[in-house]
Coordinates of C-alpha atoms in Angstrom, one line a residue:
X1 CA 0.0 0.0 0.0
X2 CA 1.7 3.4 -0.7
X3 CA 1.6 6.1 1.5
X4 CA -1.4 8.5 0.7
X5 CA -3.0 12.2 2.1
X6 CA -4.5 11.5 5.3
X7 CA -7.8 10.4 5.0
X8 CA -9.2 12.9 8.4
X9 CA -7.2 15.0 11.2
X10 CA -5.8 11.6 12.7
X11 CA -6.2 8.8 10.6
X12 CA -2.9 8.1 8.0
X13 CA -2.5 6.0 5.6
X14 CA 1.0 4.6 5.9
X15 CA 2.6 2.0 3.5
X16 CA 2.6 -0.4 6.2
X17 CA -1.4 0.1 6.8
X18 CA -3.6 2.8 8.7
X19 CA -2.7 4.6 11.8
X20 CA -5.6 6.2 13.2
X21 CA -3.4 8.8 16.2
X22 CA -5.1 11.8 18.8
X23 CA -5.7 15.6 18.8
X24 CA -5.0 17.5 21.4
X25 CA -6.2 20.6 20.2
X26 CA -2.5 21.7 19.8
X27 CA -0.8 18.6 18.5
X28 CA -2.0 15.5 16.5
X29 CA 0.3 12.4 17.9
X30 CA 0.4 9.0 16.8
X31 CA 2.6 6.5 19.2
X32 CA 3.9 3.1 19.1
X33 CA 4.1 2.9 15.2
X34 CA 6.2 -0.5 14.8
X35 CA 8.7 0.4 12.0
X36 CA 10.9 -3.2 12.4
X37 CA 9.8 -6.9 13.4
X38 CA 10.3 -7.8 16.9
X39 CA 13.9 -8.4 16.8
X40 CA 13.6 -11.4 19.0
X41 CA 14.5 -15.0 18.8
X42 CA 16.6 -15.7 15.1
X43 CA 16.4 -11.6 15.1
X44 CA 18.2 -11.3 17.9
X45 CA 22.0 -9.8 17.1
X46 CA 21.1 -9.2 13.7
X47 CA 20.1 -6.2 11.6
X48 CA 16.8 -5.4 11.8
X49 CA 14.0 -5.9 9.1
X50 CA 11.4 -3.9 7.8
X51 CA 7.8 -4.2 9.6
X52 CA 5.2 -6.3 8.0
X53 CA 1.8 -4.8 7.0
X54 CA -1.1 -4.9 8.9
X55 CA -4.4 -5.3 8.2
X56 CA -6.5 -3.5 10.4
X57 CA -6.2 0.2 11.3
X58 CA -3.6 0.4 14.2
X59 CA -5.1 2.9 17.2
X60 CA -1.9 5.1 17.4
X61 CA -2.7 6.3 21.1
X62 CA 0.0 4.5 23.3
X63 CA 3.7 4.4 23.0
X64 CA 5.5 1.1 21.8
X65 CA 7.9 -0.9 24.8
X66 CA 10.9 0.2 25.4
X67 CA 14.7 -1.3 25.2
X68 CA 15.2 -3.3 28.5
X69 CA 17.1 -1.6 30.8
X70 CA 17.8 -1.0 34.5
X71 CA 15.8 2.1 36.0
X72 CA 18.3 5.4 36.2
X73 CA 17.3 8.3 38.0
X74 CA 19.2 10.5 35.6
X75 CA 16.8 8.8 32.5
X76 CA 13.2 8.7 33.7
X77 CA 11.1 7.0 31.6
X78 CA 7.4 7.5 32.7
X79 CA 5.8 5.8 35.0
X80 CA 3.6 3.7 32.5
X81 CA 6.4 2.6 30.4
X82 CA 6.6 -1.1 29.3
X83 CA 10.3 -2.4 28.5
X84 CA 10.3 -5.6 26.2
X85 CA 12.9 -6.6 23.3
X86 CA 10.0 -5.9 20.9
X87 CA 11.0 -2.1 20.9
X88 CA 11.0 -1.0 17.6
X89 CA 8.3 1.5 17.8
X90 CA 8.4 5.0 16.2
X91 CA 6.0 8.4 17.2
X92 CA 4.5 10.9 15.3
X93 CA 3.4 14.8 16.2
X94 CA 2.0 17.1 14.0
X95 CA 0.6 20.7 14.6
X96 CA -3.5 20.3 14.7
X97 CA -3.5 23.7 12.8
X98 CA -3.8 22.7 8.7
X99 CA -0.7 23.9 6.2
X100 CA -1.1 24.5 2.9
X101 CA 2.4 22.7 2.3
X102 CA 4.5 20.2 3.3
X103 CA 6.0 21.0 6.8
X104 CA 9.7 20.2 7.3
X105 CA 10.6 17.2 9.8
X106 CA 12.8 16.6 13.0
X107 CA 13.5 13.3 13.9
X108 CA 14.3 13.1 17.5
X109 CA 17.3 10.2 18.8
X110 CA 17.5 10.1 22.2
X111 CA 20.1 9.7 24.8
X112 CA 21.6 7.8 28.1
X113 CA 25.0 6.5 27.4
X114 CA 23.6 3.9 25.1
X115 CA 22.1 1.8 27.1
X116 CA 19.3 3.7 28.7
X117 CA 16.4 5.9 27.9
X118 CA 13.4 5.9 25.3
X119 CA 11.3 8.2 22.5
X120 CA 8.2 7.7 25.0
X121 CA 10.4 10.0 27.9
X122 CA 8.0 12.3 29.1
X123 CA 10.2 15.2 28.6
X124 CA 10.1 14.4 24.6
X125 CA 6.6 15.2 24.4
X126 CA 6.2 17.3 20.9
X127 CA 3.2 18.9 21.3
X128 CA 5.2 22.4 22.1
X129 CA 7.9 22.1 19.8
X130 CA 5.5 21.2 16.8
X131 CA 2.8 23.3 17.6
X132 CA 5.3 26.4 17.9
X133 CA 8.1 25.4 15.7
X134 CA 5.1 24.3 12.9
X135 CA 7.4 20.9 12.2
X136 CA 6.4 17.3 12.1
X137 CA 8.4 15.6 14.4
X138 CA 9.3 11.6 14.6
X139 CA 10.5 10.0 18.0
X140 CA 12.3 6.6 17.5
X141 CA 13.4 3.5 19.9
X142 CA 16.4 1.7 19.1
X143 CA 17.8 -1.2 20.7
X144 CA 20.1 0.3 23.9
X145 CA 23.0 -1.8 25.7
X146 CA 23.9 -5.0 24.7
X147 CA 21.1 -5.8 22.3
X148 CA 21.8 -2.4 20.6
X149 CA 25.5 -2.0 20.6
X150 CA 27.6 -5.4 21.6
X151 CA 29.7 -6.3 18.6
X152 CA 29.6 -10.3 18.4
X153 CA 30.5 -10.7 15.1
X154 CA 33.7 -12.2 16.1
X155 CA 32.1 -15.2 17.6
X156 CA 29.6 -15.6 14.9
X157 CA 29.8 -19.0 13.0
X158 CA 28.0 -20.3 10.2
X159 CA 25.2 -21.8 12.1
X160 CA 24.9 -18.5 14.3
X161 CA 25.3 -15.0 12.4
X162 CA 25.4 -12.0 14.1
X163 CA 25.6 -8.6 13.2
X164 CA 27.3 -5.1 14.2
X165 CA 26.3 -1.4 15.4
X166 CA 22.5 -2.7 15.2
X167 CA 21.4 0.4 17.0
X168 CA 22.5 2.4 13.9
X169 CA 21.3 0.1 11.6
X170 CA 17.9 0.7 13.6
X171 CA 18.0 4.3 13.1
X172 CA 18.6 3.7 9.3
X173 CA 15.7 1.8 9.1
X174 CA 13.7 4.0 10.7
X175 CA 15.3 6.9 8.8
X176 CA 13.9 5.0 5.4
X177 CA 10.5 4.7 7.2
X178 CA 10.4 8.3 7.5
X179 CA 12.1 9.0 3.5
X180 CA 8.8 6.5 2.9
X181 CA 5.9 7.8 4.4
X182 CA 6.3 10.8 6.3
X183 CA 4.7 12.7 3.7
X184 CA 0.7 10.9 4.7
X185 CA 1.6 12.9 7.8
X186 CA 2.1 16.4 6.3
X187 CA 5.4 16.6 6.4
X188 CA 8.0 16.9 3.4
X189 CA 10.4 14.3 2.8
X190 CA 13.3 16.3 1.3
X191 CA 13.7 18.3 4.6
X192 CA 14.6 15.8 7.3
X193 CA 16.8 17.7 9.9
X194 CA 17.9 14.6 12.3
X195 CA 18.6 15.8 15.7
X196 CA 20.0 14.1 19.4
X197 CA 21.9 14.6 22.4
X198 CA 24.5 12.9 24.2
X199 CA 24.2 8.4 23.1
X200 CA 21.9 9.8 20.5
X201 CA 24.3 12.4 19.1
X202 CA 26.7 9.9 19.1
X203 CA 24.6 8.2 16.8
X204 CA 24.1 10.7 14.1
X205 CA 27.6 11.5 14.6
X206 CA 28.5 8.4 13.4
X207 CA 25.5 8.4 10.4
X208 CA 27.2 11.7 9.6
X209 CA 30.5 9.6 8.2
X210 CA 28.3 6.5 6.8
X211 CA 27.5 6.2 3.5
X212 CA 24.3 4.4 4.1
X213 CA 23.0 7.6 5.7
X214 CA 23.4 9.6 2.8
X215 CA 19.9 11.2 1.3
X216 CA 17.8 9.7 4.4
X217 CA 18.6 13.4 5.9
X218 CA 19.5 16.7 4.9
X219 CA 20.2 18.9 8.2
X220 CA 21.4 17.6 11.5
X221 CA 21.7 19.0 14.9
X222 CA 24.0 17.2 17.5
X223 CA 23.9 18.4 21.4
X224 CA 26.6 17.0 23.8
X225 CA 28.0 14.5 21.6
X226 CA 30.5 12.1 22.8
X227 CA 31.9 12.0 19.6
X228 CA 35.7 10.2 20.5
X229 CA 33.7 7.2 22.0
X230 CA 33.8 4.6 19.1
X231 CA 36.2 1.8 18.9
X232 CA 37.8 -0.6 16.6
X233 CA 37.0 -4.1 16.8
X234 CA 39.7 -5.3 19.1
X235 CA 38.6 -3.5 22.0
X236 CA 34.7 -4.4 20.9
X237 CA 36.1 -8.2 21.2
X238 CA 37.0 -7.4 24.3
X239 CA 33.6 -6.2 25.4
X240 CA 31.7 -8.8 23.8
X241 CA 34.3 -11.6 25.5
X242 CA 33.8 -9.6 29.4
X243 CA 29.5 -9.8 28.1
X244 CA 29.7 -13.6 27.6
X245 CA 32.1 -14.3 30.5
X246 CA 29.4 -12.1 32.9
X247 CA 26.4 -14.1 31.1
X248 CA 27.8 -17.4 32.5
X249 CA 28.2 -18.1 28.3
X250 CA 31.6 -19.8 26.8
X251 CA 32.7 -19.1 23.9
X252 CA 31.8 -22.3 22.4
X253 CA 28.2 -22.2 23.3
X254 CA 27.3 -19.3 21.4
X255 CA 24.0 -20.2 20.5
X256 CA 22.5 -20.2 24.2
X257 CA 22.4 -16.7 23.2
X258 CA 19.4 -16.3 20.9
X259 CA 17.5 -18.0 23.9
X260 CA 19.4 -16.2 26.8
X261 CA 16.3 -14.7 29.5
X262 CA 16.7 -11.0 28.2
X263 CA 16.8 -9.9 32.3
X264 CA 20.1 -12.0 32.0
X265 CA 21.5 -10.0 29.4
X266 CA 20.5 -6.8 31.0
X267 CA 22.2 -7.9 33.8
X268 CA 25.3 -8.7 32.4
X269 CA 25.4 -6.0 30.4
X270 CA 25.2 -3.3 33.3
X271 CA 28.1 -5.6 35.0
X272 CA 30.0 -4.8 31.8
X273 CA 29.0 -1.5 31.5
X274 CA 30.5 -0.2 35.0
X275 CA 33.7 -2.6 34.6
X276 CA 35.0 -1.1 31.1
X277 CA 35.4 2.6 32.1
X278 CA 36.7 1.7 35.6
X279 CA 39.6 -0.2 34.4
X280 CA 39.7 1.8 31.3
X281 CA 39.2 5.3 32.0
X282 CA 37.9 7.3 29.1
X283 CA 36.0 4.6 27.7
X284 CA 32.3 3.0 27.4
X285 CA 31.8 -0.6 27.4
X286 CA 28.9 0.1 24.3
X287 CA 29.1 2.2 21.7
X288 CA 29.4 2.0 17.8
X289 CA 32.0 0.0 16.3
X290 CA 34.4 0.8 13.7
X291 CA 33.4 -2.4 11.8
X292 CA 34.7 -1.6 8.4
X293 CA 31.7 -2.2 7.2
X294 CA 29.3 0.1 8.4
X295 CA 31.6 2.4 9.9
X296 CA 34.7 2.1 7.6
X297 CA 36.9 4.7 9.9
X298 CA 36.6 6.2 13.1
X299 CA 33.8 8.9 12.7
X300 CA 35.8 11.9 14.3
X301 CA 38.9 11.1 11.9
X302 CA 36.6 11.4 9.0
X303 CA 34.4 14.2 10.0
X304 CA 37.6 16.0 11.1
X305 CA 39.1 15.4 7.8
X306 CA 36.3 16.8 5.9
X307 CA 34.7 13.4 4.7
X308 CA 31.4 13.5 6.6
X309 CA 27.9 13.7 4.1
X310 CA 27.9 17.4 3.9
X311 CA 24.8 18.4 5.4
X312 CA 24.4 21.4 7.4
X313 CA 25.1 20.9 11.1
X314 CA 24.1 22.8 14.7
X315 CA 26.5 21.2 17.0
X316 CA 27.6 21.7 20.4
X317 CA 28.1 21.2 24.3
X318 CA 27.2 22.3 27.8
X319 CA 29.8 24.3 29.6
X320 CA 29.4 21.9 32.7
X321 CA 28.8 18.7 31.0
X322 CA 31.1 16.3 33.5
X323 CA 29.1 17.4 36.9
X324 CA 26.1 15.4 36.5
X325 CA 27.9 12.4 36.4
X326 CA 29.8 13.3 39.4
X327 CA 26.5 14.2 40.8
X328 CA 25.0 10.5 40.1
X329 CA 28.3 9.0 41.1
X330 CA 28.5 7.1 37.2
X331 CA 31.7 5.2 37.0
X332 CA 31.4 7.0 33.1
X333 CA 33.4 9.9 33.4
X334 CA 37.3 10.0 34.5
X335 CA 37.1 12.6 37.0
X336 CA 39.9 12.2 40.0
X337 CA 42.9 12.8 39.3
X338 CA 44.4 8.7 39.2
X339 CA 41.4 7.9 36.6
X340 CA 42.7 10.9 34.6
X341 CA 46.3 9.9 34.5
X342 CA 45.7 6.6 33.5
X343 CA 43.3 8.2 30.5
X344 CA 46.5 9.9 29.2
X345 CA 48.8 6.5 29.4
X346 CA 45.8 4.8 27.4
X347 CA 45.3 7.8 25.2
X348 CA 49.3 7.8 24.3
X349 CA 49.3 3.8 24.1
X350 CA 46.1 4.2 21.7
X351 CA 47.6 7.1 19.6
X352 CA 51.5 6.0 18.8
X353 CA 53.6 8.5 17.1
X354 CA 51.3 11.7 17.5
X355 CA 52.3 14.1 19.3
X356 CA 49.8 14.2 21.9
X357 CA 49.8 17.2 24.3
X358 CA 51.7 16.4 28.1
X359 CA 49.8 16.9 31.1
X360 CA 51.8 19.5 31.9
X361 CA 50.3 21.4 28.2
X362 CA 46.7 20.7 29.3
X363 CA 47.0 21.4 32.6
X364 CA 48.2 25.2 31.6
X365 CA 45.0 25.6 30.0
X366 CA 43.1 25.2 33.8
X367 CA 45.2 27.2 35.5
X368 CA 42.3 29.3 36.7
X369 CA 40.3 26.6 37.5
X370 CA 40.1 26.2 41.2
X371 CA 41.9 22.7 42.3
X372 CA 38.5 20.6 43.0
X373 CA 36.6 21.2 40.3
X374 CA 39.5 20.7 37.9
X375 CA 38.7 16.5 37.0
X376 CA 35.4 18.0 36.4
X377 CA 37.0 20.4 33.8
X378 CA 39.0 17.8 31.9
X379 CA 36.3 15.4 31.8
X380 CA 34.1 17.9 30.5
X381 CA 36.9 18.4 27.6
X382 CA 38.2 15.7 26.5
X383 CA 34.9 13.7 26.7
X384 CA 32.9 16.4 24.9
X385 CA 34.0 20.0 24.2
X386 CA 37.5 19.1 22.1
X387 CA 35.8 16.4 20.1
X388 CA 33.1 19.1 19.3
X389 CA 35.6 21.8 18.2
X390 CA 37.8 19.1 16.1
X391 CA 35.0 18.1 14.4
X392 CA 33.2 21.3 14.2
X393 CA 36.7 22.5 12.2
X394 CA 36.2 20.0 9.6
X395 CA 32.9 19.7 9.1
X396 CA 32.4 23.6 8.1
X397 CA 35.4 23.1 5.1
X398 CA 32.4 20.9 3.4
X399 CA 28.7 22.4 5.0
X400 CA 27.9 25.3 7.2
X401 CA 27.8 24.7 10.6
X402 CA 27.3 26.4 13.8
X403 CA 29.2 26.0 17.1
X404 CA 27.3 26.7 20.4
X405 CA 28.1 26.3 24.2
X406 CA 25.1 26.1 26.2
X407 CA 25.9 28.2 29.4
X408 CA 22.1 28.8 31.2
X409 CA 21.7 27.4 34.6
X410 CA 19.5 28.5 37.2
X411 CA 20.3 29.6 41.2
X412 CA 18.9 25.9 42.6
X413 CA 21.5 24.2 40.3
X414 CA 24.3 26.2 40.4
X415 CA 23.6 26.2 44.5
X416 CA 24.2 22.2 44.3
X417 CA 27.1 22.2 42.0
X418 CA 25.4 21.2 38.7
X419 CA 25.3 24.3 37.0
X420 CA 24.7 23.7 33.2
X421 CA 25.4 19.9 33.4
X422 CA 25.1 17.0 30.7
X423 CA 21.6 17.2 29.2
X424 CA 20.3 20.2 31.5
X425 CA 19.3 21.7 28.0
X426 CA 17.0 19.6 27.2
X427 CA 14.2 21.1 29.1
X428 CA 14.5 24.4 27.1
X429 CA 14.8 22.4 23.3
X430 CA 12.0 20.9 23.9
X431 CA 9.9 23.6 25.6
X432 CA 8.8 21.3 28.6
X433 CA 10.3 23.1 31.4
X434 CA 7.9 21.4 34.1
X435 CA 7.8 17.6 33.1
X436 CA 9.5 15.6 36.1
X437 CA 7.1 16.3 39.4
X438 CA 9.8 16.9 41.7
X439 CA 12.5 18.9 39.5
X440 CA 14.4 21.0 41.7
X441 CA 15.6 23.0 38.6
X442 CA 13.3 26.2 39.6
X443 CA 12.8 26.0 43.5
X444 CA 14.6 29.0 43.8
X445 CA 14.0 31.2 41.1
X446 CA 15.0 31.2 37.0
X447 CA 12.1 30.1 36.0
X448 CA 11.1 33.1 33.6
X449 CA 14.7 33.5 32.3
X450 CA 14.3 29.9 31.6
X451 CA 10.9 30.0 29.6
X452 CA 12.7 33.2 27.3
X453 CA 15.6 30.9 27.1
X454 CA 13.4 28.2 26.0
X455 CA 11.6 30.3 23.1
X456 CA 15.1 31.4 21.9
X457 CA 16.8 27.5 21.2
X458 CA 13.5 26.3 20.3
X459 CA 13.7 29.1 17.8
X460 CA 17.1 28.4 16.2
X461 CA 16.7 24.7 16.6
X462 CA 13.3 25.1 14.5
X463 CA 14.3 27.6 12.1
X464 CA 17.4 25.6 11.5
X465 CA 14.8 22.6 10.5
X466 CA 12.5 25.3 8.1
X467 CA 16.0 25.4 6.2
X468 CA 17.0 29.2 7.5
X469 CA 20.0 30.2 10.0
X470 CA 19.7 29.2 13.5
X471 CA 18.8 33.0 14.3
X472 CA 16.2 34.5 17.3
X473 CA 15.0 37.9 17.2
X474 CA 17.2 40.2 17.5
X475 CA 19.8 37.7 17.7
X476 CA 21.8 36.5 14.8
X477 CA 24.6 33.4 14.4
X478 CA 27.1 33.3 12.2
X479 CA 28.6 30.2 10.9
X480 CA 31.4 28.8 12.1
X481 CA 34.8 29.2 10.0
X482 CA 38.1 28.6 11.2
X483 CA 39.0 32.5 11.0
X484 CA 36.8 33.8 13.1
X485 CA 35.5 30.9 15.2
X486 CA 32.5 32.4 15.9
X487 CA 30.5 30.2 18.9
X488 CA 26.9 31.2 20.4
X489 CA 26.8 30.8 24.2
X490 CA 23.2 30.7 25.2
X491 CA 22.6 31.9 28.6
X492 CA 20.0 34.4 30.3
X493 CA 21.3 36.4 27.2
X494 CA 22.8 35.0 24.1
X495 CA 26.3 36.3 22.5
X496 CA 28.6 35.2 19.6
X497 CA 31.9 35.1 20.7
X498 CA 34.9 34.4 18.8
X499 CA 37.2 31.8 19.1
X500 CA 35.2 30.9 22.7
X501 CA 38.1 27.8 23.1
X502 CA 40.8 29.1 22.4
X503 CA 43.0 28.5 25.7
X504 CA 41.3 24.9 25.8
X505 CA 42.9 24.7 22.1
X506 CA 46.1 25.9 23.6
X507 CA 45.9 22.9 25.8
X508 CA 45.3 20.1 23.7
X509 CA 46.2 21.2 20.5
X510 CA 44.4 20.4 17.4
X511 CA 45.0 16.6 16.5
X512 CA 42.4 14.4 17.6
X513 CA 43.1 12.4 20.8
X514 CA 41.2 9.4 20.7
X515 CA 41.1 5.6 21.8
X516 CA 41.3 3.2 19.4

């Protein structure tokens, strides 16, 4: 069935079959649209495969499962969410108000150090970023952890195939459902701005130096991107060895896998998860894979080097990134100073013959930093700012692109010693300021700066999408060259600065520090 005009307001005609979604006098949703079969059983470990057709019109009301996973404060996921393996479901929003023309599309990816969260977050809820930003907006689930990102390929045999980076191979897929039928929805398939933080810019930082990406979008907007933290596939064996010892699985019984109780995996996963960057400072236990087939090269070397699809990109950080995960005490972050010593032996081990700053060089670029927050300041760096920059300096030889910091915080947070932490801009993208009952965020004050601060990203992010600059009223932003530099800071008032890193370039120079 091809995809045709929407028959009413909420019922779609999709290739796959009719979705019949809600109005909410603002926003027309439709949730839980499966765009993959349940990749369970022989499915499990291997790339996933286009949904089959139904038959009867699907009521679009309720959002799909989502990815097993242990319950983390830092990710809430509703209090009526299902996990399952089944969990590739996709969501629809759409402004109620009618358009004469096709609207342009975000598709959302979402974070939590890929292994946690879900589209069905209640802080993604479109409703105020369609409804103001006139987009149509897709949500996807992808498979998080080990049955998203563990790289068993090097135990597969003929009788038991597996496959690699099957969390990106998710997003392509439901990247082609979009290319397919997001037009029945209203919105115009040749204006597809892709957009994520943190795990889920990781993700289209990767799709941004994959071939198999190219055409499915044409703008992308990546917020706190952890863009060093892909590996080859020695270090994935690794992972995928420490998975199967912590599974009680040899390496000769392989195929107790595809029957494996899936709270066992999660369990071993999470085991493996905490393990990796303890011993190995710097590093996640799952992340993409530089297979050489999907990802032929590390993505930062190729982005850096001008090879990515050349797509215009909105990318940036947080200035405090590192404190949140000091603040939930995650073993992800190398943030004392012995963890951050043995990061720069593994970083030097991992990168022979470049000349990779000292300690000493990188330490001149804190020198105003006061002694105990200065983990928090090299954390923050090398696990998200300097990646940024280095690939923010390639990427604009081949597309515009725009550098920001994101610097708002309000007086509760910066009392407790977040400040503008990892993902505290999410609230203000999205335009849900108010979504978690007990958020501290505004208990003592902030909250009207924060609601002008909101309109402003929402704004740029938005008019980005519609094809324009990333501009507010009244306040402009250049493109990012390597003359000028020029980086937005968005705080309780927005300014362009130039060259806004250029002691932290002092300190760690300008080749690419990565493990391998």
């Amino acid at each position: 069935m091809d995809a045709a005009r929407a028959v009413d307001d909420t019922v779609v005609v999709t290739r796959g079959g009719v979705v019949r979604g809600r109005d909410d006098g603002r926003a027309i949703s439709w949730k839980g649209i499966r765009y993959a079969r349940p990749p369970v059983g022989a499915l499990r470990w291997r790339a996933p495969v286009e949904a089959e057709p139904w038959a009867q019109p699907l009521d679009a009301v309720t959002f799909g499962a989502a990815s097993p996973q242990r319950p983390n404060p830092a990710v809430p996921l509703g209090p009526d969410t299902v996990m399952d393996e089944d969990c590739l479901f996709l969501n629809v929003w759409r402004p109620a108000a009618p358009a004469e023309d096709a609207r342009p599309v975000m598709v959302w990816i979402h974070g939590g150090a890929y292994t946690f969260g879900s589209a069905s977050q209640p802080l993604f809820n479109g409703t105020t970023l369609v409804a103001d930003g006139d987009v149509v907006l897709v949500t996807i689930n992808y498979r998080t952890g080990a049955l998203g990102f563990l790289d068993l390929t090097g135990h597969a045999t003929p009788q038991q195939p597996f496959d690699s980076n099957l969390a990106l191979r998710d997003v392509l897929l439901a990247l082609a459902w979009v290319r397919d039928n997001i037009a029945a929805f209203g919105g115009d398939p040749e204006r597809v701005t892709v957009f994520g933080e943190s795990a889920g810019g990781g993700i289209l930082t990767a799709l941004l130096a994959t071939d198999a990406a190219s055409g499915l979008f044409h703008r992308a907007i990546i917020e706190s991107s952890p863009a060093t933290s892909m590996y080859g596939t020695d270090r994935s064996r690794t992972v995928a060895d420490r998975f199967l010892a912590a599974a009680g699985v040899s390496t000769d019984e392989v195929d107790r896998l595809r029957t494996l109780n899936v709270e066992a995996i999660v369990d071993a996963a999470m085991t493996v998860y905490a393990d990796i960057p303890s011993e190995f400072p710097g590093t996640l236990a799952f992340a993409p894979v530089i297979d050489g087939e999907l990802l032929r090269e590390a993505p930062i070397t190729a982005l850096r080097n001008g090879r990515g699809l050349p797509v215009p990109l909105l990318i940036g950080t947080n200035k405090d990134e590192a404190t949140l995960f000091k603040f939930m005490k995650s073993p992800l972050m190398p943030i004392k100073g012995e963890a951050i010593d043995t990061m720069f032996e593994n970083m030097r081990a991992d990168n022979p013959g470049l000349e990779a700053p000292t300690r000493e060089q990188v330490l001149d670029a804190y020198e105003t930093v006061r002694h105990r927050t200065l983990g928090l300041g090299i954390a923050t760096d090398i696990g998200f700012r300097m990646p940024t920059v280095w690939l923010a300096e390639g990427h604009s030889r081949v597309a515009p692109t725009y550098l920001y910091r994101f610097d708002f915080t309000t007086p509760m947070l910066k009392l407790i010693g977040i400040g503008a932490a990892h993902a505290t801009e999410l609230p203000y993208v999205w335009g849900n300021l108010t979504s978690a009952p007990k958020d501290p965020t505004f208990k003592l004050g902030g909250y009207r700066a924060g609601v002008e601060v909101s309109k402003r990203i929402r704004a740029r992010w938005t008019g980005f999408a519609h094809g324009g600059e990333p501009d507010a009223p009244g306040s402009p932003w250049p493109a990012f060259d390597e003359g000028s530099r020029a980086t937005l800071t968005v705080g309780r008032a927005d300014r362009v600065v130039d060259d806004l890193d250029r002691e932290l370039r002092g300190g760690w120079g300008d080749r690419v520090l990565a493990f391998r």
